[in-house]
Amino acid sequence: MSGDVVLVAALAAIAAGLAGLFVPRAIAALREPPPDPVLAELEAKALEGPLTPRQQVRLDEGPKRLYRDIGAEPGLAAITSVVAALVAVAIVLAVGVDPDLVVLLPVVPIGVLLAVVDLRTRLLPSRVVWAGLGLALVCAAALVPFTDTAGADLVRALIGFVLGFGFFFVLWFVYPAGMGFGDVRLAGLCGFLLAHQGWGEWVVGLYSAFLLSGVPALVVALLRRSTTVLKFNIPLGPFLLVGVPIGLAVGAWVGQRLVGG
């Protein structure tokens, strides 16, 4: 590992860690979602008869937590700061000292915010996702005058966004109970970031989200001695976000092996 990589990783960790300290404040400032009509509907259905396992899970969860309560959690700022710093270091180690860090690193605190919110509420605020995409797009466009490949990278990233959004939209349309539409939007953002690096990164990053999300579901199913994972409602968003550094780290290697046979 070169000294330049170590220096850039340290600087990225400091910057991302400082930004991560403000994630709880940003969460508390989010507009609260309207009351979930599905919950009232499930409560009425429960009086008439048994619910499906997935419906029962949603009913047991109760109302969504308020963003201001999440942002006020003790110690959350320290956690988001450390996580943001670790993710930034992972990205630098995966990409190296590369201009593409200008596109990837600014989105790290946004990704941490989305992961926290999704884990607490099973929601991915659309404004935050689109803000992350807009920031990444502006940063990618800003690189065009400075590097020979930035223009092609930007075009590939836009295609990656369309394909990621489109693929997950089809999955959501076919089986809407399997994921929320926020996951579709987030897949588009992750697809943009991954494809800006390459198609190997895109494939590995998005596919790894499915593999990773299946592990806790399988563990819970085994512990409960159940043959179904529908009783455990797992948010997909954090796994999509974790898939980004994974795709950046090994996507190019996997792509070369596949192309090379």
PDB file of C-alpha atoms in Angstrom:
ATOM      1  CA  MET A   1       0.000   0.000   0.000  1.00  0.00           C
ATOM      2  CA  SER A   2       1.513   3.292  -1.102  1.00  0.00           C
ATOM      3  CA  GLY A   3       1.934   6.289   1.122  1.00  0.00           C
ATOM      4  CA  ASP A   4      -0.398   8.305  -1.108  1.00  0.00           C
ATOM      5  CA  VAL A   5      -3.221   5.831  -0.535  1.00  0.00           C
ATOM      6  CA  VAL A   6      -2.693   5.929   3.220  1.00  0.00           C
ATOM      7  CA  LEU A   7      -2.708   9.736   3.230  1.00  0.00           C
ATOM      8  CA  VAL A   8      -5.836  10.007   1.069  1.00  0.00           C
ATOM      9  CA  ALA A   9      -7.586   7.328   3.152  1.00  0.00           C
ATOM     10  CA  ALA A  10      -6.769   9.228   6.347  1.00  0.00           C
ATOM     11  CA  LEU A  11      -8.012  12.528   4.939  1.00  0.00           C
ATOM     12  CA  ALA A  12     -11.167  10.852   3.613  1.00  0.00           C
ATOM     13  CA  ALA A  13     -11.810   9.253   6.999  1.00  0.00           C
ATOM     14  CA  ILE A  14     -11.477  12.597   8.775  1.00  0.00           C
ATOM     15  CA  ALA A  15     -13.757  14.414   6.326  1.00  0.00           C
ATOM     16  CA  ALA A  16     -16.392  11.653   6.260  1.00  0.00           C
ATOM     17  CA  GLY A  17     -16.223  11.247  10.031  1.00  0.00           C
ATOM     18  CA  LEU A  18     -16.869  14.938  10.571  1.00  0.00           C
ATOM     19  CA  ALA A  19     -19.756  14.860   8.104  1.00  0.00           C
ATOM     20  CA  GLY A  20     -21.114  11.767   9.842  1.00  0.00           C
ATOM     21  CA  LEU A  21     -21.443  13.702  13.086  1.00  0.00           C
ATOM     22  CA  PHE A  22     -24.199  15.769  11.481  1.00  0.00           C
ATOM     23  CA  VAL A  23     -26.199  12.811  10.154  1.00  0.00           C
ATOM     24  CA  PRO A  24     -28.521  12.648  13.220  1.00  0.00           C
ATOM     25  CA  ARG A  25     -29.309  16.352  12.863  1.00  0.00           C
ATOM     26  CA  ALA A  26     -30.118  15.812   9.196  1.00  0.00           C
ATOM     27  CA  ILE A  27     -32.390  12.908  10.085  1.00  0.00           C
ATOM     28  CA  ALA A  28     -34.228  14.994  12.684  1.00  0.00           C
ATOM     29  CA  ALA A  29     -34.757  17.727  10.086  1.00  0.00           C
ATOM     30  CA  LEU A  30     -36.454  15.396   7.592  1.00  0.00           C
ATOM     31  CA  ARG A  31     -40.127  15.922   6.888  1.00  0.00           C
ATOM     32  CA  GLU A  32     -42.136  13.316   8.752  1.00  0.00           C
ATOM     33  CA  PRO A  33     -43.995  10.824   6.531  1.00  0.00           C
ATOM     34  CA  PRO A  34     -47.809  10.790   6.624  1.00  0.00           C
ATOM     35  CA  PRO A  35     -49.547   8.120   8.723  1.00  0.00           C
ATOM     36  CA  ASP A  36     -49.416   4.704   7.104  1.00  0.00           C
ATOM     37  CA  PRO A  37     -52.921   3.744   5.899  1.00  0.00           C
ATOM     38  CA  VAL A  38     -51.810   0.130   5.567  1.00  0.00           C
ATOM     39  CA  LEU A  39     -51.450  -0.162   9.345  1.00  0.00           C
ATOM     40  CA  ALA A  40     -55.078   0.833   9.953  1.00  0.00           C
ATOM     41  CA  GLU A  41     -56.181  -1.588   7.266  1.00  0.00           C
ATOM     42  CA  LEU A  42     -54.229  -4.426   8.868  1.00  0.00           C
ATOM     43  CA  GLU A  43     -55.693  -3.649  12.277  1.00  0.00           C
ATOM     44  CA  ALA A  44     -59.173  -3.997  10.786  1.00  0.00           C
ATOM     45  CA  LYS A  45     -58.261  -7.239   9.030  1.00  0.00           C
ATOM     46  CA  ALA A  46     -56.822  -8.689  12.236  1.00  0.00           C
ATOM     47  CA  LEU A  47     -60.256  -8.361  13.829  1.00  0.00           C
ATOM     48  CA  GLU A  48     -61.795 -10.396  11.030  1.00  0.00           C
ATOM     49  CA  GLY A  49     -59.294 -13.242  10.882  1.00  0.00           C
ATOM     50  CA  PRO A  50     -55.639 -14.303  10.818  1.00  0.00           C
ATOM     51  CA  LEU A  51     -53.122 -12.295   8.808  1.00  0.00           C
ATOM     52  CA  THR A  52     -50.357 -13.564   6.562  1.00  0.00           C
ATOM     53  CA  PRO A  53     -46.894 -13.782   8.190  1.00  0.00           C
ATOM     54  CA  ARG A  54     -45.709 -10.636   6.398  1.00  0.00           C
ATOM     55  CA  GLN A  55     -48.857  -8.732   7.350  1.00  0.00           C
ATOM     56  CA  GLN A  56     -48.453  -9.787  10.970  1.00  0.00           C
ATOM     57  CA  VAL A  57     -44.869  -8.550  10.973  1.00  0.00           C
ATOM     58  CA  ARG A  58     -45.995  -5.153   9.716  1.00  0.00           C
ATOM     59  CA  LEU A  59     -48.758  -4.990  12.309  1.00  0.00           C
ATOM     60  CA  ASP A  60     -46.358  -5.933  15.103  1.00  0.00           C
ATOM     61  CA  GLU A  61     -43.971  -3.175  14.040  1.00  0.00           C
ATOM     62  CA  GLY A  62     -46.649  -0.584  14.767  1.00  0.00           C
ATOM     63  CA  PRO A  63     -46.407   3.049  13.638  1.00  0.00           C
ATOM     64  CA  LYS A  64     -43.184   4.221  12.045  1.00  0.00           C
ATOM     65  CA  ARG A  65     -40.738   5.957  14.352  1.00  0.00           C
ATOM     66  CA  LEU A  66     -40.517   9.720  14.025  1.00  0.00           C
ATOM     67  CA  TYR A  67     -37.391  11.115  12.430  1.00  0.00           C
ATOM     68  CA  ARG A  68     -36.875  13.564  15.274  1.00  0.00           C
ATOM     69  CA  ASP A  69     -36.844  10.678  17.751  1.00  0.00           C
ATOM     70  CA  ILE A  70     -34.293   8.789  15.661  1.00  0.00           C
ATOM     71  CA  GLY A  71     -32.067  11.849  15.396  1.00  0.00           C
ATOM     72  CA  ALA A  72     -32.182  12.273  19.181  1.00  0.00           C
ATOM     73  CA  GLU A  73     -30.927   8.758  19.945  1.00  0.00           C
ATOM     74  CA  PRO A  74     -27.996   8.905  22.410  1.00  0.00           C
ATOM     75  CA  GLY A  75     -24.685   8.034  20.815  1.00  0.00           C
ATOM     76  CA  LEU A  76     -26.033   7.970  17.262  1.00  0.00           C
ATOM     77  CA  ALA A  77     -23.704  10.756  16.109  1.00  0.00           C
ATOM     78  CA  ALA A  78     -20.664   8.776  17.225  1.00  0.00           C
ATOM     79  CA  ILE A  79     -21.910   5.684  15.401  1.00  0.00           C
ATOM     80  CA  THR A  80     -22.673   7.501  12.149  1.00  0.00           C
ATOM     81  CA  SER A  81     -19.321   9.280  12.318  1.00  0.00           C
ATOM     82  CA  VAL A  82     -17.365   6.061  12.732  1.00  0.00           C
ATOM     83  CA  VAL A  83     -19.364   4.230  10.064  1.00  0.00           C
ATOM     84  CA  ALA A  84     -18.927   7.083   7.575  1.00  0.00           C
ATOM     85  CA  ALA A  85     -15.182   7.140   8.229  1.00  0.00           C
ATOM     86  CA  LEU A  86     -14.858   3.367   7.776  1.00  0.00           C
ATOM     87  CA  VAL A  87     -16.857   3.415   4.545  1.00  0.00           C
ATOM     88  CA  ALA A  88     -14.722   6.256   3.199  1.00  0.00           C
ATOM     89  CA  VAL A  89     -11.545   4.302   3.975  1.00  0.00           C
ATOM     90  CA  ALA A  90     -12.995   1.184   2.320  1.00  0.00           C
ATOM     91  CA  ILE A  91     -13.777   3.168  -0.828  1.00  0.00           C
ATOM     92  CA  VAL A  92     -10.294   4.679  -1.002  1.00  0.00           C
ATOM     93  CA  LEU A  93      -8.678   1.269  -0.533  1.00  0.00           C
ATOM     94  CA  ALA A  94     -10.934  -0.172  -3.256  1.00  0.00           C
ATOM     95  CA  VAL A  95     -10.488   2.622  -5.805  1.00  0.00           C
ATOM     96  CA  GLY A  96      -7.053   3.958  -4.935  1.00  0.00           C
ATOM     97  CA  VAL A  97      -5.938   7.536  -5.482  1.00  0.00           C
ATOM     98  CA  ASP A  98      -8.297   8.203  -8.355  1.00  0.00           C
ATOM     99  CA  PRO A  99     -10.332  11.212  -9.542  1.00  0.00           C
ATOM    100  CA  ASP A 100     -13.468   9.082  -9.182  1.00  0.00           C
ATOM    101  CA  LEU A 101     -13.202   9.593  -5.419  1.00  0.00           C
ATOM    102  CA  VAL A 102     -14.658  13.027  -6.120  1.00  0.00           C
ATOM    103  CA  VAL A 103     -17.870  11.269  -7.159  1.00  0.00           C
ATOM    104  CA  LEU A 104     -17.962   8.574  -4.494  1.00  0.00           C
ATOM    105  CA  LEU A 105     -16.858  10.157  -1.229  1.00  0.00           C
ATOM    106  CA  PRO A 106     -19.343  13.068  -1.048  1.00  0.00           C
ATOM    107  CA  VAL A 107     -22.236  10.588  -1.113  1.00  0.00           C
ATOM    108  CA  VAL A 108     -20.955   8.600   1.890  1.00  0.00           C
ATOM    109  CA  PRO A 109     -22.762  10.629   4.614  1.00  0.00           C
ATOM    110  CA  ILE A 110     -25.969  10.475   2.573  1.00  0.00           C
ATOM    111  CA  GLY A 111     -25.638   6.712   2.355  1.00  0.00           C
ATOM    112  CA  VAL A 112     -25.127   6.455   6.113  1.00  0.00           C
ATOM    113  CA  LEU A 113     -28.230   8.570   6.694  1.00  0.00           C
ATOM    114  CA  LEU A 114     -30.319   6.378   4.385  1.00  0.00           C
ATOM    115  CA  ALA A 115     -29.075   3.201   6.061  1.00  0.00           C
ATOM    116  CA  VAL A 116     -29.979   4.474   9.543  1.00  0.00           C
ATOM    117  CA  VAL A 117     -33.440   5.623   8.458  1.00  0.00           C
ATOM    118  CA  ASP A 118     -34.187   2.398   6.595  1.00  0.00           C
ATOM    119  CA  LEU A 119     -33.106   0.255   9.534  1.00  0.00           C
ATOM    120  CA  ARG A 120     -35.302   2.255  11.914  1.00  0.00           C
ATOM    121  CA  THR A 121     -38.368   2.873   9.746  1.00  0.00           C
ATOM    122  CA  ARG A 122     -38.206   0.663   6.616  1.00  0.00           C
ATOM    123  CA  LEU A 123     -38.387   3.921   4.651  1.00  0.00           C
ATOM    124  CA  LEU A 124     -35.972   5.567   2.225  1.00  0.00           C
ATOM    125  CA  PRO A 125     -36.866   9.265   1.891  1.00  0.00           C
ATOM    126  CA  SER A 126     -37.071  10.044  -1.811  1.00  0.00           C
ATOM    127  CA  ARG A 127     -35.706  13.566  -1.400  1.00  0.00           C
ATOM    128  CA  VAL A 128     -32.542  12.240   0.201  1.00  0.00           C
ATOM    129  CA  VAL A 129     -32.039   9.612  -2.503  1.00  0.00           C
ATOM    130  CA  TRP A 130     -32.514  12.158  -5.282  1.00  0.00           C
ATOM    131  CA  ALA A 131     -30.221  14.590  -3.477  1.00  0.00           C
ATOM    132  CA  GLY A 132     -27.532  11.910  -3.411  1.00  0.00           C
ATOM    133  CA  LEU A 133     -28.010  11.241  -7.112  1.00  0.00           C
ATOM    134  CA  GLY A 134     -27.914  14.937  -7.914  1.00  0.00           C
ATOM    135  CA  LEU A 135     -24.712  15.397  -5.917  1.00  0.00           C
ATOM    136  CA  ALA A 136     -23.055  12.430  -7.626  1.00  0.00           C
ATOM    137  CA  LEU A 137     -24.171  13.683 -11.044  1.00  0.00           C
ATOM    138  CA  VAL A 138     -22.775  17.167 -10.445  1.00  0.00           C
ATOM    139  CA  CYS A 139     -19.465  15.767  -9.197  1.00  0.00           C
ATOM    140  CA  ALA A 140     -19.199  13.385 -12.163  1.00  0.00           C
ATOM    141  CA  ALA A 141     -19.942  16.187 -14.608  1.00  0.00           C
ATOM    142  CA  ALA A 142     -17.350  18.398 -12.907  1.00  0.00           C
ATOM    143  CA  LEU A 143     -14.659  15.842 -13.749  1.00  0.00           C
ATOM    144  CA  VAL A 144     -15.338  15.940 -17.498  1.00  0.00           C
ATOM    145  CA  PRO A 145     -13.011  18.876 -18.326  1.00  0.00           C
ATOM    146  CA  PHE A 146     -10.151  17.401 -16.299  1.00  0.00           C
ATOM    147  CA  THR A 147      -9.821  13.744 -17.351  1.00  0.00           C
ATOM    148  CA  ASP A 148      -9.970  12.051 -20.738  1.00  0.00           C
ATOM    149  CA  THR A 149     -12.299   9.279 -19.605  1.00  0.00           C
ATOM    150  CA  ALA A 150     -14.687  11.316 -17.431  1.00  0.00           C
ATOM    151  CA  GLY A 151     -17.169  11.859 -20.266  1.00  0.00           C
ATOM    152  CA  ALA A 152     -17.438   8.163 -21.034  1.00  0.00           C
ATOM    153  CA  ASP A 153     -17.614   7.394 -17.321  1.00  0.00           C
ATOM    154  CA  LEU A 154     -20.526   9.805 -16.918  1.00  0.00           C
ATOM    155  CA  VAL A 155     -22.440   8.259 -19.825  1.00  0.00           C
ATOM    156  CA  ARG A 156     -21.841   4.781 -18.430  1.00  0.00           C
ATOM    157  CA  ALA A 157     -22.983   5.936 -14.975  1.00  0.00           C
ATOM    158  CA  LEU A 158     -26.223   7.322 -16.404  1.00  0.00           C
ATOM    159  CA  ILE A 159     -26.859   4.043 -18.193  1.00  0.00           C
ATOM    160  CA  GLY A 160     -26.076   2.250 -14.937  1.00  0.00           C
ATOM    161  CA  PHE A 161     -28.673   4.388 -13.189  1.00  0.00           C
ATOM    162  CA  VAL A 162     -31.326   3.580 -15.790  1.00  0.00           C
ATOM    163  CA  LEU A 163     -30.551  -0.144 -15.737  1.00  0.00           C
ATOM    164  CA  GLY A 164     -30.396  -0.326 -11.938  1.00  0.00           C
ATOM    165  CA  PHE A 165     -33.621   1.607 -11.526  1.00  0.00           C
ATOM    166  CA  GLY A 166     -35.306  -0.329 -14.324  1.00  0.00           C
ATOM    167  CA  PHE A 167     -34.259  -3.778 -13.098  1.00  0.00           C
ATOM    168  CA  PHE A 168     -35.433  -3.142  -9.549  1.00  0.00           C
ATOM    169  CA  PHE A 169     -38.605  -1.493 -10.861  1.00  0.00           C
ATOM    170  CA  VAL A 170     -39.462  -4.729 -12.648  1.00  0.00           C
ATOM    171  CA  LEU A 171     -38.822  -6.712  -9.464  1.00  0.00           C
ATOM    172  CA  TRP A 172     -40.987  -4.300  -7.484  1.00  0.00           C
ATOM    173  CA  PHE A 173     -43.747  -4.370 -10.121  1.00  0.00           C
ATOM    174  CA  VAL A 174     -43.820  -8.164 -10.239  1.00  0.00           C
ATOM    175  CA  TYR A 175     -43.703  -8.613  -6.444  1.00  0.00           C
ATOM    176  CA  PRO A 176     -44.304  -5.297  -4.644  1.00  0.00           C
ATOM    177  CA  ALA A 177     -44.453  -7.026  -1.262  1.00  0.00           C
ATOM    178  CA  GLY A 178     -40.802  -8.000  -1.624  1.00  0.00           C
ATOM    179  CA  MET A 179     -39.399  -4.456  -1.550  1.00  0.00           C
ATOM    180  CA  GLY A 180     -40.459  -0.846  -1.327  1.00  0.00           C
ATOM    181  CA  PHE A 181     -40.256   1.676  -4.125  1.00  0.00           C
ATOM    182  CA  GLY A 182     -37.569   3.460  -2.130  1.00  0.00           C
ATOM    183  CA  ASP A 183     -35.336   0.462  -2.840  1.00  0.00           C
ATOM    184  CA  VAL A 184     -35.957   1.028  -6.550  1.00  0.00           C
ATOM    185  CA  ARG A 185     -34.779   4.628  -6.291  1.00  0.00           C
ATOM    186  CA  LEU A 186     -31.770   3.652  -4.208  1.00  0.00           C
ATOM    187  CA  ALA A 187     -30.826   0.953  -6.723  1.00  0.00           C
ATOM    188  CA  GLY A 188     -30.676   3.686  -9.341  1.00  0.00           C
ATOM    189  CA  LEU A 189     -28.325   5.770  -7.189  1.00  0.00           C
ATOM    190  CA  CYS A 190     -26.107   2.776  -6.402  1.00  0.00           C
ATOM    191  CA  GLY A 191     -26.171   1.777 -10.065  1.00  0.00           C
ATOM    192  CA  PHE A 192     -24.905   5.251 -10.998  1.00  0.00           C
ATOM    193  CA  LEU A 193     -22.031   5.139  -8.512  1.00  0.00           C
ATOM    194  CA  LEU A 194     -21.001   1.602  -9.434  1.00  0.00           C
ATOM    195  CA  ALA A 195     -21.263   1.980 -13.209  1.00  0.00           C
ATOM    196  CA  HIS A 196     -19.174   5.150 -13.038  1.00  0.00           C
ATOM    197  CA  GLN A 197     -16.344   2.765 -12.154  1.00  0.00           C
ATOM    198  CA  GLY A 198     -17.267  -0.067 -14.524  1.00  0.00           C
ATOM    199  CA  TRP A 199     -19.770  -2.752 -15.431  1.00  0.00           C
ATOM    200  CA  GLY A 200     -18.086  -5.401 -13.303  1.00  0.00           C
ATOM    201  CA  GLU A 201     -18.555  -3.158 -10.280  1.00  0.00           C
ATOM    202  CA  TRP A 202     -22.197  -2.603 -11.253  1.00  0.00           C
ATOM    203  CA  VAL A 203     -23.001  -6.297 -11.499  1.00  0.00           C
ATOM    204  CA  VAL A 204     -21.184  -7.331  -8.321  1.00  0.00           C
ATOM    205  CA  GLY A 205     -22.405  -4.376  -6.266  1.00  0.00           C
ATOM    206  CA  LEU A 206     -26.100  -4.781  -7.043  1.00  0.00           C
ATOM    207  CA  TYR A 207     -26.099  -8.576  -7.020  1.00  0.00           C
ATOM    208  CA  SER A 208     -24.295  -8.734  -3.677  1.00  0.00           C
ATOM    209  CA  ALA A 209     -27.224  -6.875  -2.092  1.00  0.00           C
ATOM    210  CA  PHE A 210     -29.451  -9.887  -2.734  1.00  0.00           C
ATOM    211  CA  LEU A 211     -26.865 -12.326  -1.409  1.00  0.00           C
ATOM    212  CA  LEU A 212     -26.190 -10.306   1.731  1.00  0.00           C
ATOM    213  CA  SER A 213     -29.852  -9.680   2.508  1.00  0.00           C
ATOM    214  CA  GLY A 214     -30.572 -13.389   2.344  1.00  0.00           C
ATOM    215  CA  VAL A 215     -28.081 -14.279   5.092  1.00  0.00           C
ATOM    216  CA  PRO A 216     -29.878 -12.736   8.112  1.00  0.00           C
ATOM    217  CA  ALA A 217     -33.217 -13.964   6.793  1.00  0.00           C
ATOM    218  CA  LEU A 218     -31.869 -17.510   6.580  1.00  0.00           C
ATOM    219  CA  VAL A 219     -30.343 -17.306  10.056  1.00  0.00           C
ATOM    220  CA  VAL A 220     -33.598 -16.113  11.583  1.00  0.00           C
ATOM    221  CA  ALA A 221     -35.555 -18.771   9.724  1.00  0.00           C
ATOM    222  CA  LEU A 222     -33.222 -21.482  11.044  1.00  0.00           C
ATOM    223  CA  LEU A 223     -33.343 -20.163  14.605  1.00  0.00           C
ATOM    224  CA  ARG A 224     -37.106 -20.141  14.482  1.00  0.00           C
ATOM    225  CA  ARG A 225     -37.102 -23.589  12.862  1.00  0.00           C
ATOM    226  CA  SER A 226     -39.221 -22.181  10.077  1.00  0.00           C
ATOM    227  CA  THR A 227     -39.109 -22.862   6.364  1.00  0.00           C
ATOM    228  CA  THR A 228     -40.110 -19.328   5.484  1.00  0.00           C
ATOM    229  CA  VAL A 229     -38.329 -16.003   5.835  1.00  0.00           C
ATOM    230  CA  LEU A 230     -41.498 -13.970   5.406  1.00  0.00           C
ATOM    231  CA  LYS A 231     -41.808 -13.590   9.175  1.00  0.00           C
ATOM    232  CA  PHE A 232     -38.692 -11.446   9.244  1.00  0.00           C
ATOM    233  CA  ASN A 233     -39.032  -8.106   7.483  1.00  0.00           C
ATOM    234  CA  ILE A 234     -35.547  -7.128   6.316  1.00  0.00           C
ATOM    235  CA  PRO A 235     -34.877  -3.703   4.767  1.00  0.00           C
ATOM    236  CA  LEU A 236     -32.969  -4.026   1.503  1.00  0.00           C
ATOM    237  CA  GLY A 237     -31.566  -0.488   1.496  1.00  0.00           C
ATOM    238  CA  PRO A 238     -28.574  -1.058   3.830  1.00  0.00           C
ATOM    239  CA  PHE A 239     -27.520  -4.090   1.793  1.00  0.00           C
ATOM    240  CA  LEU A 240     -27.685  -2.085  -1.426  1.00  0.00           C
ATOM    241  CA  LEU A 241     -25.447   0.512   0.189  1.00  0.00           C
ATOM    242  CA  VAL A 242     -22.993  -2.085   1.508  1.00  0.00           C
ATOM    243  CA  GLY A 243     -22.890  -3.542  -1.996  1.00  0.00           C
ATOM    244  CA  VAL A 244     -21.294  -0.353  -3.330  1.00  0.00           C
ATOM    245  CA  PRO A 245     -17.879  -0.716  -1.604  1.00  0.00           C
ATOM    246  CA  ILE A 246     -18.008  -4.467  -2.260  1.00  0.00           C
ATOM    247  CA  GLY A 247     -18.580  -3.874  -5.952  1.00  0.00           C
ATOM    248  CA  LEU A 248     -15.838  -1.250  -6.043  1.00  0.00           C
ATOM    249  CA  ALA A 249     -13.407  -3.614  -4.331  1.00  0.00           C
ATOM    250  CA  VAL A 250     -13.870  -6.800  -6.363  1.00  0.00           C
ATOM    251  CA  GLY A 251     -16.079  -5.859  -9.327  1.00  0.00           C
ATOM    252  CA  ALA A 252     -13.243  -5.168 -11.746  1.00  0.00           C
ATOM    253  CA  TRP A 253     -11.517  -8.440 -10.808  1.00  0.00           C
ATOM    254  CA  VAL A 254     -14.731 -10.429 -11.292  1.00  0.00           C
ATOM    255  CA  GLY A 255     -15.415  -8.680 -14.587  1.00  0.00           C
ATOM    256  CA  GLN A 256     -11.962  -9.517 -15.916  1.00  0.00           C
ATOM    257  CA  ARG A 257     -12.362 -13.171 -14.966  1.00  0.00           C
ATOM    258  CA  LEU A 258     -15.755 -13.398 -16.660  1.00  0.00           C
ATOM    259  CA  VAL A 259     -14.583 -11.704 -19.841  1.00  0.00           C
ATOM    260  CA  GLY A 260     -11.342 -13.635 -19.883  1.00  0.00           C
ATOM    261  CA  GLY A 261     -13.212 -16.916 -19.419  1.00  0.00           C
TER     262      GLY A 261
END
